[in-house]
PDB file of C-alpha atoms in Angstrom:
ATOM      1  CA  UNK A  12       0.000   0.000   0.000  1.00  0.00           C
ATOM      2  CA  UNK A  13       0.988   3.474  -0.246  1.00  0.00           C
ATOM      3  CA  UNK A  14      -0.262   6.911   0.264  1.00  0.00           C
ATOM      4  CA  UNK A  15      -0.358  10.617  -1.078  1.00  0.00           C
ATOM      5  CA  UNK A  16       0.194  13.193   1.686  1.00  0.00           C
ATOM      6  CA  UNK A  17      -0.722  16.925   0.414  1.00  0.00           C
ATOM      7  CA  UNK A  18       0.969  19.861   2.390  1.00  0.00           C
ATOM      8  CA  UNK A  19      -1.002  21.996   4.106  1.00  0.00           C
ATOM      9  CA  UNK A  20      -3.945  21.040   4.659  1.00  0.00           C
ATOM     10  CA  UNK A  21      -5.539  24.735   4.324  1.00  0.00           C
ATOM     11  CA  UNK A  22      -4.046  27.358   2.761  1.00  0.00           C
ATOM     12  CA  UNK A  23      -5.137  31.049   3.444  1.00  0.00           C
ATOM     13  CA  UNK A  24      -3.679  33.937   1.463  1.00  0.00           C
ATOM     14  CA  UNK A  25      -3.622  37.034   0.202  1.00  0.00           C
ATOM     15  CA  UNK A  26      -4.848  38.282  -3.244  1.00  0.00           C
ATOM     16  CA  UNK A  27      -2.201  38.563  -5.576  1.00  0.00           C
ATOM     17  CA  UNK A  28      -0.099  36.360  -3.247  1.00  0.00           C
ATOM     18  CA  UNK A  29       2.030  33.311  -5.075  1.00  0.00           C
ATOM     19  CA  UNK A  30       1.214  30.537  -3.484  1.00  0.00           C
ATOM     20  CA  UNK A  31       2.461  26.928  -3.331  1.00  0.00           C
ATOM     21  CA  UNK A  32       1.201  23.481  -2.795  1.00  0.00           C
ATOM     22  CA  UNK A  33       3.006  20.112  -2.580  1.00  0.00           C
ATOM     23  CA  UNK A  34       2.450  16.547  -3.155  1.00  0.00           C
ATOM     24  CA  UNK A  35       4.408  13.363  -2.071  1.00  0.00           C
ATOM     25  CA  UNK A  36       3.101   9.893  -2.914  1.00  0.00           C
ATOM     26  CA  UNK A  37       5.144   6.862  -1.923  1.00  0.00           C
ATOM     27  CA  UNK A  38       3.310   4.369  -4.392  1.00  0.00           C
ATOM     28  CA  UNK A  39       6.146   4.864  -6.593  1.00  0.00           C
ATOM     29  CA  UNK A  40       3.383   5.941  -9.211  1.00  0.00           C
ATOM     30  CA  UNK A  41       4.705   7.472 -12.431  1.00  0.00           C
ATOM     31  CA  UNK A  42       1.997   9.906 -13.414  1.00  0.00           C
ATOM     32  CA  UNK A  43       0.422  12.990 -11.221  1.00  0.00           C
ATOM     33  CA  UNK A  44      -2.014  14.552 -11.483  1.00  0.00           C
ATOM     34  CA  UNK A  45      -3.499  18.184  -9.985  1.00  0.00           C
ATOM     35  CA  UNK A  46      -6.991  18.448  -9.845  1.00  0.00           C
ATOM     36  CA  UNK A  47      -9.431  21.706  -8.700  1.00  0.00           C
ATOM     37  CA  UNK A  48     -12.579  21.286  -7.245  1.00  0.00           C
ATOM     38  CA  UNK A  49     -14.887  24.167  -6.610  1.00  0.00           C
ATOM     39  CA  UNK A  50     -17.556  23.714  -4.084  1.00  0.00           C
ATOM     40  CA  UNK A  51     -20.242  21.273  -5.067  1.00  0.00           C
ATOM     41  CA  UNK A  52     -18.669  20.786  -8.402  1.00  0.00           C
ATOM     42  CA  UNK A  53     -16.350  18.521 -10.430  1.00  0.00           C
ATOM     43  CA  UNK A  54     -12.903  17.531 -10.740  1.00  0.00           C
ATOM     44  CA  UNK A  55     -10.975  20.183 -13.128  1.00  0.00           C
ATOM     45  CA  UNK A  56      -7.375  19.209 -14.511  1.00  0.00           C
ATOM     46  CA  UNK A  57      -4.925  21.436 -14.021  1.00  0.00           C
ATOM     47  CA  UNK A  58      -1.663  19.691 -14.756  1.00  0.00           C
ATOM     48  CA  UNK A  59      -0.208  16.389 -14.951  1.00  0.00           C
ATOM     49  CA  UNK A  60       3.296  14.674 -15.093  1.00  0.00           C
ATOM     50  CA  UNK A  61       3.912  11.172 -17.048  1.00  0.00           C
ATOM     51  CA  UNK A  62       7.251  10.905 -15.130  1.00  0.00           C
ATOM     52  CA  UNK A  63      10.274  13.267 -13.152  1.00  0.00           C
ATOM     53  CA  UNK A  64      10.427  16.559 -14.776  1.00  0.00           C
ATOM     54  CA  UNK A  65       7.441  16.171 -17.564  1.00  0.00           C
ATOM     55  CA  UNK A  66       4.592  18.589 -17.156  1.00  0.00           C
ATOM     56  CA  UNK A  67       1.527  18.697 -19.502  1.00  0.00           C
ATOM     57  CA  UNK A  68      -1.226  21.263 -19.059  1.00  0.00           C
ATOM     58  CA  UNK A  69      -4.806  20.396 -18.331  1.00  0.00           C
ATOM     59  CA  UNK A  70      -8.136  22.441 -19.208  1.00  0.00           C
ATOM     60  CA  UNK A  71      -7.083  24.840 -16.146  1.00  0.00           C
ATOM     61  CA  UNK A  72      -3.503  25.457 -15.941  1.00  0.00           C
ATOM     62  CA  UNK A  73      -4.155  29.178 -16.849  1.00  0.00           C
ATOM     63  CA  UNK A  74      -2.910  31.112 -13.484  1.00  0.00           C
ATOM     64  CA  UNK A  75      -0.804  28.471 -12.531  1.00  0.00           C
ATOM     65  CA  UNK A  76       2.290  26.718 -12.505  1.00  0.00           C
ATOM     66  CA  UNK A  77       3.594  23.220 -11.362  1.00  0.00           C
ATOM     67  CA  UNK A  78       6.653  21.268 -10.659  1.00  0.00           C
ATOM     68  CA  UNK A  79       7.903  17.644 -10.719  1.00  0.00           C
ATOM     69  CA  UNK A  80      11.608  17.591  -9.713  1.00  0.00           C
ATOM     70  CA  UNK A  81      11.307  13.901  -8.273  1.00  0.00           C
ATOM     71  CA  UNK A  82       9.114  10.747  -9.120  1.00  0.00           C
ATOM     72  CA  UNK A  83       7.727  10.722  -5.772  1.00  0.00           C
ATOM     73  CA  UNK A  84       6.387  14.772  -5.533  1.00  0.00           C
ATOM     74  CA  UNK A  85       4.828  17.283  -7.713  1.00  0.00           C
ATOM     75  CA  UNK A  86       3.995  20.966  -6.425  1.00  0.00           C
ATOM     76  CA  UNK A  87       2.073  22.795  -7.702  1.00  0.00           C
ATOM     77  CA  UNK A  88       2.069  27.035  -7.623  1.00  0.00           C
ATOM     78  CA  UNK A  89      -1.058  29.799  -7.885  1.00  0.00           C
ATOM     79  CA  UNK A  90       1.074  32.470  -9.425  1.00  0.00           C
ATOM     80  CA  UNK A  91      -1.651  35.508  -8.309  1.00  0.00           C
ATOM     81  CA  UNK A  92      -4.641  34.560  -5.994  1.00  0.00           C
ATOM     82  CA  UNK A  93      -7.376  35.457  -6.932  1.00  0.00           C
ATOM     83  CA  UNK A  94      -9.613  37.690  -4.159  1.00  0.00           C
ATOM     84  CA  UNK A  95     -12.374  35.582  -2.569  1.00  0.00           C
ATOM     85  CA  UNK A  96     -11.130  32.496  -4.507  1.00  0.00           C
ATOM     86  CA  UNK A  97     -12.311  29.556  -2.611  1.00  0.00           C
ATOM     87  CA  UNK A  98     -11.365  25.967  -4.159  1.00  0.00           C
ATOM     88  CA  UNK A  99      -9.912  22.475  -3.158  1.00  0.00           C
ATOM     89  CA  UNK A 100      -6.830  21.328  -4.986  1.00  0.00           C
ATOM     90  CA  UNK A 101      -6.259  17.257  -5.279  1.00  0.00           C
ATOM     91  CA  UNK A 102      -3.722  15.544  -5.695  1.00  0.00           C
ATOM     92  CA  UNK A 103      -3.573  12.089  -7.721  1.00  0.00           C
ATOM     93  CA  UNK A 104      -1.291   9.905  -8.665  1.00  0.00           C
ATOM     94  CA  UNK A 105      -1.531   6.339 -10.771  1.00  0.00           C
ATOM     95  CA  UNK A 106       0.869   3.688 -12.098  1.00  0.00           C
ATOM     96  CA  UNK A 107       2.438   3.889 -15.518  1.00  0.00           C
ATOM     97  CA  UNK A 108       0.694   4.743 -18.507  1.00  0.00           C
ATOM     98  CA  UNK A 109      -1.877   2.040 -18.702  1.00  0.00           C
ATOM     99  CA  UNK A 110      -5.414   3.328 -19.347  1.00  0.00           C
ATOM    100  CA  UNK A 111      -6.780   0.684 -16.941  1.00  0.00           C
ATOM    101  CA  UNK A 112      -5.202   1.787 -13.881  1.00  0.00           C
ATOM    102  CA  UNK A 113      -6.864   3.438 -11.491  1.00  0.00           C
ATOM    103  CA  UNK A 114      -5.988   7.291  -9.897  1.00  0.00           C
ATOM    104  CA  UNK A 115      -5.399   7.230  -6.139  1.00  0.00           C
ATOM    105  CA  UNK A 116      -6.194  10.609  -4.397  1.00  0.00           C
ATOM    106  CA  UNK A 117      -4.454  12.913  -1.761  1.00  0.00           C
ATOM    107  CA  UNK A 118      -7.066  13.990   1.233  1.00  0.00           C
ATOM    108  CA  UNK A 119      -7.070  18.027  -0.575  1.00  0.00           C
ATOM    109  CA  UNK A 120      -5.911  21.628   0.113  1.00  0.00           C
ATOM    110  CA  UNK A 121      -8.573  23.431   0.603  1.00  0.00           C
ATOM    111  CA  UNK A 122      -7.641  27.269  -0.520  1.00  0.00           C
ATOM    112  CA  UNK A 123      -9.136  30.362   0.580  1.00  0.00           C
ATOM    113  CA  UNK A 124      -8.168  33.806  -0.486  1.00  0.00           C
ATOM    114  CA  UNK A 125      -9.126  37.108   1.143  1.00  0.00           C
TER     115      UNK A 125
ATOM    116  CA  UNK B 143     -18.447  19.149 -25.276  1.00  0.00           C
ATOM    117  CA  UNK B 144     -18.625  17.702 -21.765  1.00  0.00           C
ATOM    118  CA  UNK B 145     -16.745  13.991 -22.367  1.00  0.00           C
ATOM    119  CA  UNK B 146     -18.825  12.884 -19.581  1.00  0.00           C
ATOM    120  CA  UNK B 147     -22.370  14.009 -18.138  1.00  0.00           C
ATOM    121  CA  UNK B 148     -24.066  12.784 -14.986  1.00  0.00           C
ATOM    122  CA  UNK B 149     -27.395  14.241 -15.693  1.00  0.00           C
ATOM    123  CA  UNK B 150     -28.002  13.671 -11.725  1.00  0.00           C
ATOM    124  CA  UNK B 151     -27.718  15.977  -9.211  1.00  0.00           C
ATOM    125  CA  UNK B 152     -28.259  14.507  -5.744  1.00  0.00           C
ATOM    126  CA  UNK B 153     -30.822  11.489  -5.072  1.00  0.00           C
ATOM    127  CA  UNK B 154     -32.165  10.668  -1.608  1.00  0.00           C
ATOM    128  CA  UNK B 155     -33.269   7.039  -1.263  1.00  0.00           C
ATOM    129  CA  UNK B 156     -33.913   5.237   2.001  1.00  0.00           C
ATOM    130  CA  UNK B 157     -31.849   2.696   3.419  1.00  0.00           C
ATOM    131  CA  UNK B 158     -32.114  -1.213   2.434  1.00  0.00           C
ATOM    132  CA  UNK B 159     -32.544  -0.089  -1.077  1.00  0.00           C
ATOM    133  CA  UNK B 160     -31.408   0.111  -4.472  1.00  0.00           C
ATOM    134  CA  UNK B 161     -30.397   3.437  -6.385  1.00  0.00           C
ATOM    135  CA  UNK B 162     -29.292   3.786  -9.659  1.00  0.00           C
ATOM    136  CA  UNK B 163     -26.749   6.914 -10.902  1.00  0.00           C
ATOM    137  CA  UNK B 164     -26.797   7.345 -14.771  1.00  0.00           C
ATOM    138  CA  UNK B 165     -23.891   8.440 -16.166  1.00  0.00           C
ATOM    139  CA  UNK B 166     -23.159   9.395 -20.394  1.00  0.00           C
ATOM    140  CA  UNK B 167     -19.994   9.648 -22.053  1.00  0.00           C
ATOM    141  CA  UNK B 168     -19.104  10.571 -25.437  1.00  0.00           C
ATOM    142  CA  UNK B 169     -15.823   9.028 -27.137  1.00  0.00           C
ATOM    143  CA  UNK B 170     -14.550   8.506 -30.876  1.00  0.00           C
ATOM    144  CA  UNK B 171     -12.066   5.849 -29.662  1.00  0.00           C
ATOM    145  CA  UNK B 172     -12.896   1.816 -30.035  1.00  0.00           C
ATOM    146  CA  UNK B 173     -11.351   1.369 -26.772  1.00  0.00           C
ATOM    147  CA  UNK B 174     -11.992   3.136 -23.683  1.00  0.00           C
ATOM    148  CA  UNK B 175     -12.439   2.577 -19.774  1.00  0.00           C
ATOM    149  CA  UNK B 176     -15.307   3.737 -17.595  1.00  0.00           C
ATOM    150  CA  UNK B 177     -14.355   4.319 -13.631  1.00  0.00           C
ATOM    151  CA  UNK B 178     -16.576   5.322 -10.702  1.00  0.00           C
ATOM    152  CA  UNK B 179     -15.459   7.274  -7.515  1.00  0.00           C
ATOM    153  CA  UNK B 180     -16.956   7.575  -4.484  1.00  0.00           C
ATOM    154  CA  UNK B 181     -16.306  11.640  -2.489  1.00  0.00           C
ATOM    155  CA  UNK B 182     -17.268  11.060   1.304  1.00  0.00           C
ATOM    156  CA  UNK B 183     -18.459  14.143   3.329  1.00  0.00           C
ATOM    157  CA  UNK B 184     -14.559  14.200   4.265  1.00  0.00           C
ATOM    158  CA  UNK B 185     -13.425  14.731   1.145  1.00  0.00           C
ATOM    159  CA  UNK B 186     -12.020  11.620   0.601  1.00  0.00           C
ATOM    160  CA  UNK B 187     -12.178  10.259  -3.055  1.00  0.00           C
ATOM    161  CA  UNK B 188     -12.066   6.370  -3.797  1.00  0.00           C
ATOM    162  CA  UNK B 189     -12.241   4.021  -6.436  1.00  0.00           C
ATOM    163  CA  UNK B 190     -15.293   1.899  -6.378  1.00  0.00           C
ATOM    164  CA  UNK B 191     -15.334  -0.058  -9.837  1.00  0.00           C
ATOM    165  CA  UNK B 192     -14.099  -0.103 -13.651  1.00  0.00           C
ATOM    166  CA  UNK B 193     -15.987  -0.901 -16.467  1.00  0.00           C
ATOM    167  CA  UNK B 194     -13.375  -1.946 -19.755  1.00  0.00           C
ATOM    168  CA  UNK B 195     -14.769  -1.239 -22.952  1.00  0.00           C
ATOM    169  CA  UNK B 196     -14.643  -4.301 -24.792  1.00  0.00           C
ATOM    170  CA  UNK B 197     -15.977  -6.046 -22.271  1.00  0.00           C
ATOM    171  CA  UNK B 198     -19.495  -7.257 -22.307  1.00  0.00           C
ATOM    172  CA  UNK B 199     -20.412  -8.122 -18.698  1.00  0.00           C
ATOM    173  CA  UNK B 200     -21.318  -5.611 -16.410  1.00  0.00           C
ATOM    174  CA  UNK B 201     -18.729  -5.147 -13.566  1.00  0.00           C
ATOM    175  CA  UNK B 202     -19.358  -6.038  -9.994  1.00  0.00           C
ATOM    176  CA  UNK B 203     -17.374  -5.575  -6.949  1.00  0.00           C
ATOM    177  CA  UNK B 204     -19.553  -6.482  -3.279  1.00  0.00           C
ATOM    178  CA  UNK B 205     -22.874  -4.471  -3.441  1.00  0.00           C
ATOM    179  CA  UNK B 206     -22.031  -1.763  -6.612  1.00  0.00           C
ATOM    180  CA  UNK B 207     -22.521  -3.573  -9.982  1.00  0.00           C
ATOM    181  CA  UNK B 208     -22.513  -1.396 -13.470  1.00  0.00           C
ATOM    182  CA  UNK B 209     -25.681  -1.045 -16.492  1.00  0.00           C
ATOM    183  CA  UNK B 210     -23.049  -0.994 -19.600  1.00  0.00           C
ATOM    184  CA  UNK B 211     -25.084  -0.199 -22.530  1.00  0.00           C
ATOM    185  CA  UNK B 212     -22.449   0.520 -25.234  1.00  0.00           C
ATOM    186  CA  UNK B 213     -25.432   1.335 -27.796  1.00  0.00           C
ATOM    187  CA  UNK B 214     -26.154   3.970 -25.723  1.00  0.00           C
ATOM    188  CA  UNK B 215     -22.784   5.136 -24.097  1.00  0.00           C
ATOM    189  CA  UNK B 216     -24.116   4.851 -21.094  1.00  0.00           C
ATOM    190  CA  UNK B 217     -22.059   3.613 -17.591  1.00  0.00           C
ATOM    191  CA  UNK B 218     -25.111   3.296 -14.538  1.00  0.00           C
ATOM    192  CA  UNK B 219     -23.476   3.125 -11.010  1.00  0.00           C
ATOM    193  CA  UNK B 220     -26.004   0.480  -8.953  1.00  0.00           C
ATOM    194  CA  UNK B 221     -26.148   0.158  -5.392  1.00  0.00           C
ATOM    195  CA  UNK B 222     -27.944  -2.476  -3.838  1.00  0.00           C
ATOM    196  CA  UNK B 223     -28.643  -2.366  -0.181  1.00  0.00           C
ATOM    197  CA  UNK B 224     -27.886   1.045   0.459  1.00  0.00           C
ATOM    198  CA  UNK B 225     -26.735   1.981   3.646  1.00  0.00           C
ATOM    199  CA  UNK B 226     -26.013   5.330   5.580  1.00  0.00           C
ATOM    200  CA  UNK B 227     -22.540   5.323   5.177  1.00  0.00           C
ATOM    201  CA  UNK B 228     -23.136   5.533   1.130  1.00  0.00           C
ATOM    202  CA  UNK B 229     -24.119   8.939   1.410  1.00  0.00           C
ATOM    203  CA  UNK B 230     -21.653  10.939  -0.726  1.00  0.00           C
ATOM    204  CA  UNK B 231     -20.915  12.081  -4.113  1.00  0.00           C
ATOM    205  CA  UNK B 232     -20.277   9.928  -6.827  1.00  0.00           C
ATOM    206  CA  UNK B 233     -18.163  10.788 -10.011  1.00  0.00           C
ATOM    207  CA  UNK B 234     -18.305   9.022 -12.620  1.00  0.00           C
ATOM    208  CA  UNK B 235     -15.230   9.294 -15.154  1.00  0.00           C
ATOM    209  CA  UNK B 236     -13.702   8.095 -18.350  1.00  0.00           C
ATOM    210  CA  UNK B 237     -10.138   7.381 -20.289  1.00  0.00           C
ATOM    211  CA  UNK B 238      -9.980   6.619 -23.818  1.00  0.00           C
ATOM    212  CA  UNK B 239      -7.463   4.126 -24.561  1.00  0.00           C
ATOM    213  CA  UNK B 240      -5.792   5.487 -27.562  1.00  0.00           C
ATOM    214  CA  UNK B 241      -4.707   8.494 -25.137  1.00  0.00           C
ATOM    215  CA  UNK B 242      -0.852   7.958 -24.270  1.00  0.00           C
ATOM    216  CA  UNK B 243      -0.881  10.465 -21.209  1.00  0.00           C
ATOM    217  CA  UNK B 244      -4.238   8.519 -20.000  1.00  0.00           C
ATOM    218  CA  UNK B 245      -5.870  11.535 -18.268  1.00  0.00           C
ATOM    219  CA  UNK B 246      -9.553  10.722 -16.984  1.00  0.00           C
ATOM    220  CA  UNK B 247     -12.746  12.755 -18.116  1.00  0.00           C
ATOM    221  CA  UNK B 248     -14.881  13.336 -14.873  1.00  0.00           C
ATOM    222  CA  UNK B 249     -18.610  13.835 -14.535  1.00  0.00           C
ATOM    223  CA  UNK B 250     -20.143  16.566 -12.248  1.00  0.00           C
ATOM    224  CA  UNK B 251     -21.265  13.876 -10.041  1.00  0.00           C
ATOM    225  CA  UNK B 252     -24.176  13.207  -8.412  1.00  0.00           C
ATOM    226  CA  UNK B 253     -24.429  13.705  -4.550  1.00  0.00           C
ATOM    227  CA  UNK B 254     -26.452  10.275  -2.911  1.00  0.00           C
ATOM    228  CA  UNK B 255     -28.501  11.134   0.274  1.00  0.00           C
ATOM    229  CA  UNK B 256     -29.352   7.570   1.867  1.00  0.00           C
ATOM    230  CA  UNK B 257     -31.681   7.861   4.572  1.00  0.00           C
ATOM    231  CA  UNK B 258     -32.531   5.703   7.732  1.00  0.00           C
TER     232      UNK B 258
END
């Protein structure tokens, strides 16, 4: 077994404020993912990494950047908050590149700007 | 174009019985894999169960079984003896096969209330 730990937990900042969340999974999973959720809503991609240092955008990456300098974590940065943004960022990582394979998720950081 | 649509928003059933989520998904590829998730009031997100494309029984793992109706591209979630601790949101998602980077397509999802 493994698991994905997602640092912190809650993140309060400021608008216009860079701000920077982090991964770790010890699955030894190749491919990450970053995922937004707004409140009641679905799971957004931001970006993804097939393997260390490969990043591919998602449908969301405007506003953001990320960063996968070792297999095991991938970071991810809000380069200007956004006042009053309130979202949930996930974490997910999954073996290899087999389409059959599930995702296993990180418990969130749940973001709130003022 | 949404990839995947869970028409669904929440559903309250009561406990001891079965509830159906629908779920549609829209793909050019011959080869493709349907997943459902399971979002507890914690936040937690799980796999439940996999449907693979070319297959032609419905999936079942302990009391959530799949409707696969390929005709229709259609993946149903069904959970049989509901019980209070279902309660939660349930996404359902898809990966084509042809896709080398694999991402998943995810549904809305569809919030379950189950009640005593």
């Amino acid at each position: 077994g493994g698991i994905i730990t997602q640092t912190p937990k809650f993140l309060i900042g400021q608008e216009g404020q860079k701000l920077t969340l982090k991964c770790q999974q010890n699955f030894n999973h190749d491919t990450m993912y970053w995922y937004r959720q707004d409140s009641g809503k679905g799971l957004r991609l931001i970006y993804y990494s097939i393997t260390e240092n490969d990043l591919q955008k998602g449908d969301l990456s405007e506003g953001y950047d990320a960063s996968r300098e070792k297999k095991s974590s991938f970071s991810l940065t809000v380069t200007s908050a956004q006042k009053n943004e309130m979202a949930v960022f996930l974490c997910a990582s999954r073996p290899g590149l087999g389409p059959y394979a599930e995702q296993f998720f990180g418990p969130g950081t749940r973001l709130t700007v003022l | 174009a949404q990839k995947v649509t869970q028409t669904q928003t929440s559903i309250s059933v009561v406990e001891k019985t079965t509830v159906t989520m629908d779920c549609v998904y829209e793909t050019r590829d011959s080869s493709y894999f349907l997943f459902w998730y399971k979002q507890t009031a914690s936040g937690e997100i799980v796999f439940l169960i996999r449907q693979d494309s070319y297959k032609k029984e419905n999936a079942t793992v302990g009391h959530y079984s799949l409707n696969f109706q390929k005709p229709k591209s259609s993946i149903g979630l069904i959970i049989t003896a509901t019980q209070i601790e279902d309660s939660a949101v349930y996404f359902c998602a898809m990966r084509e096969g042809r896709s080398a980077l694999g991402r998943l397509h995810f549904g809305a999802g569809t919030q379950l209330i189950v009640i005593p």
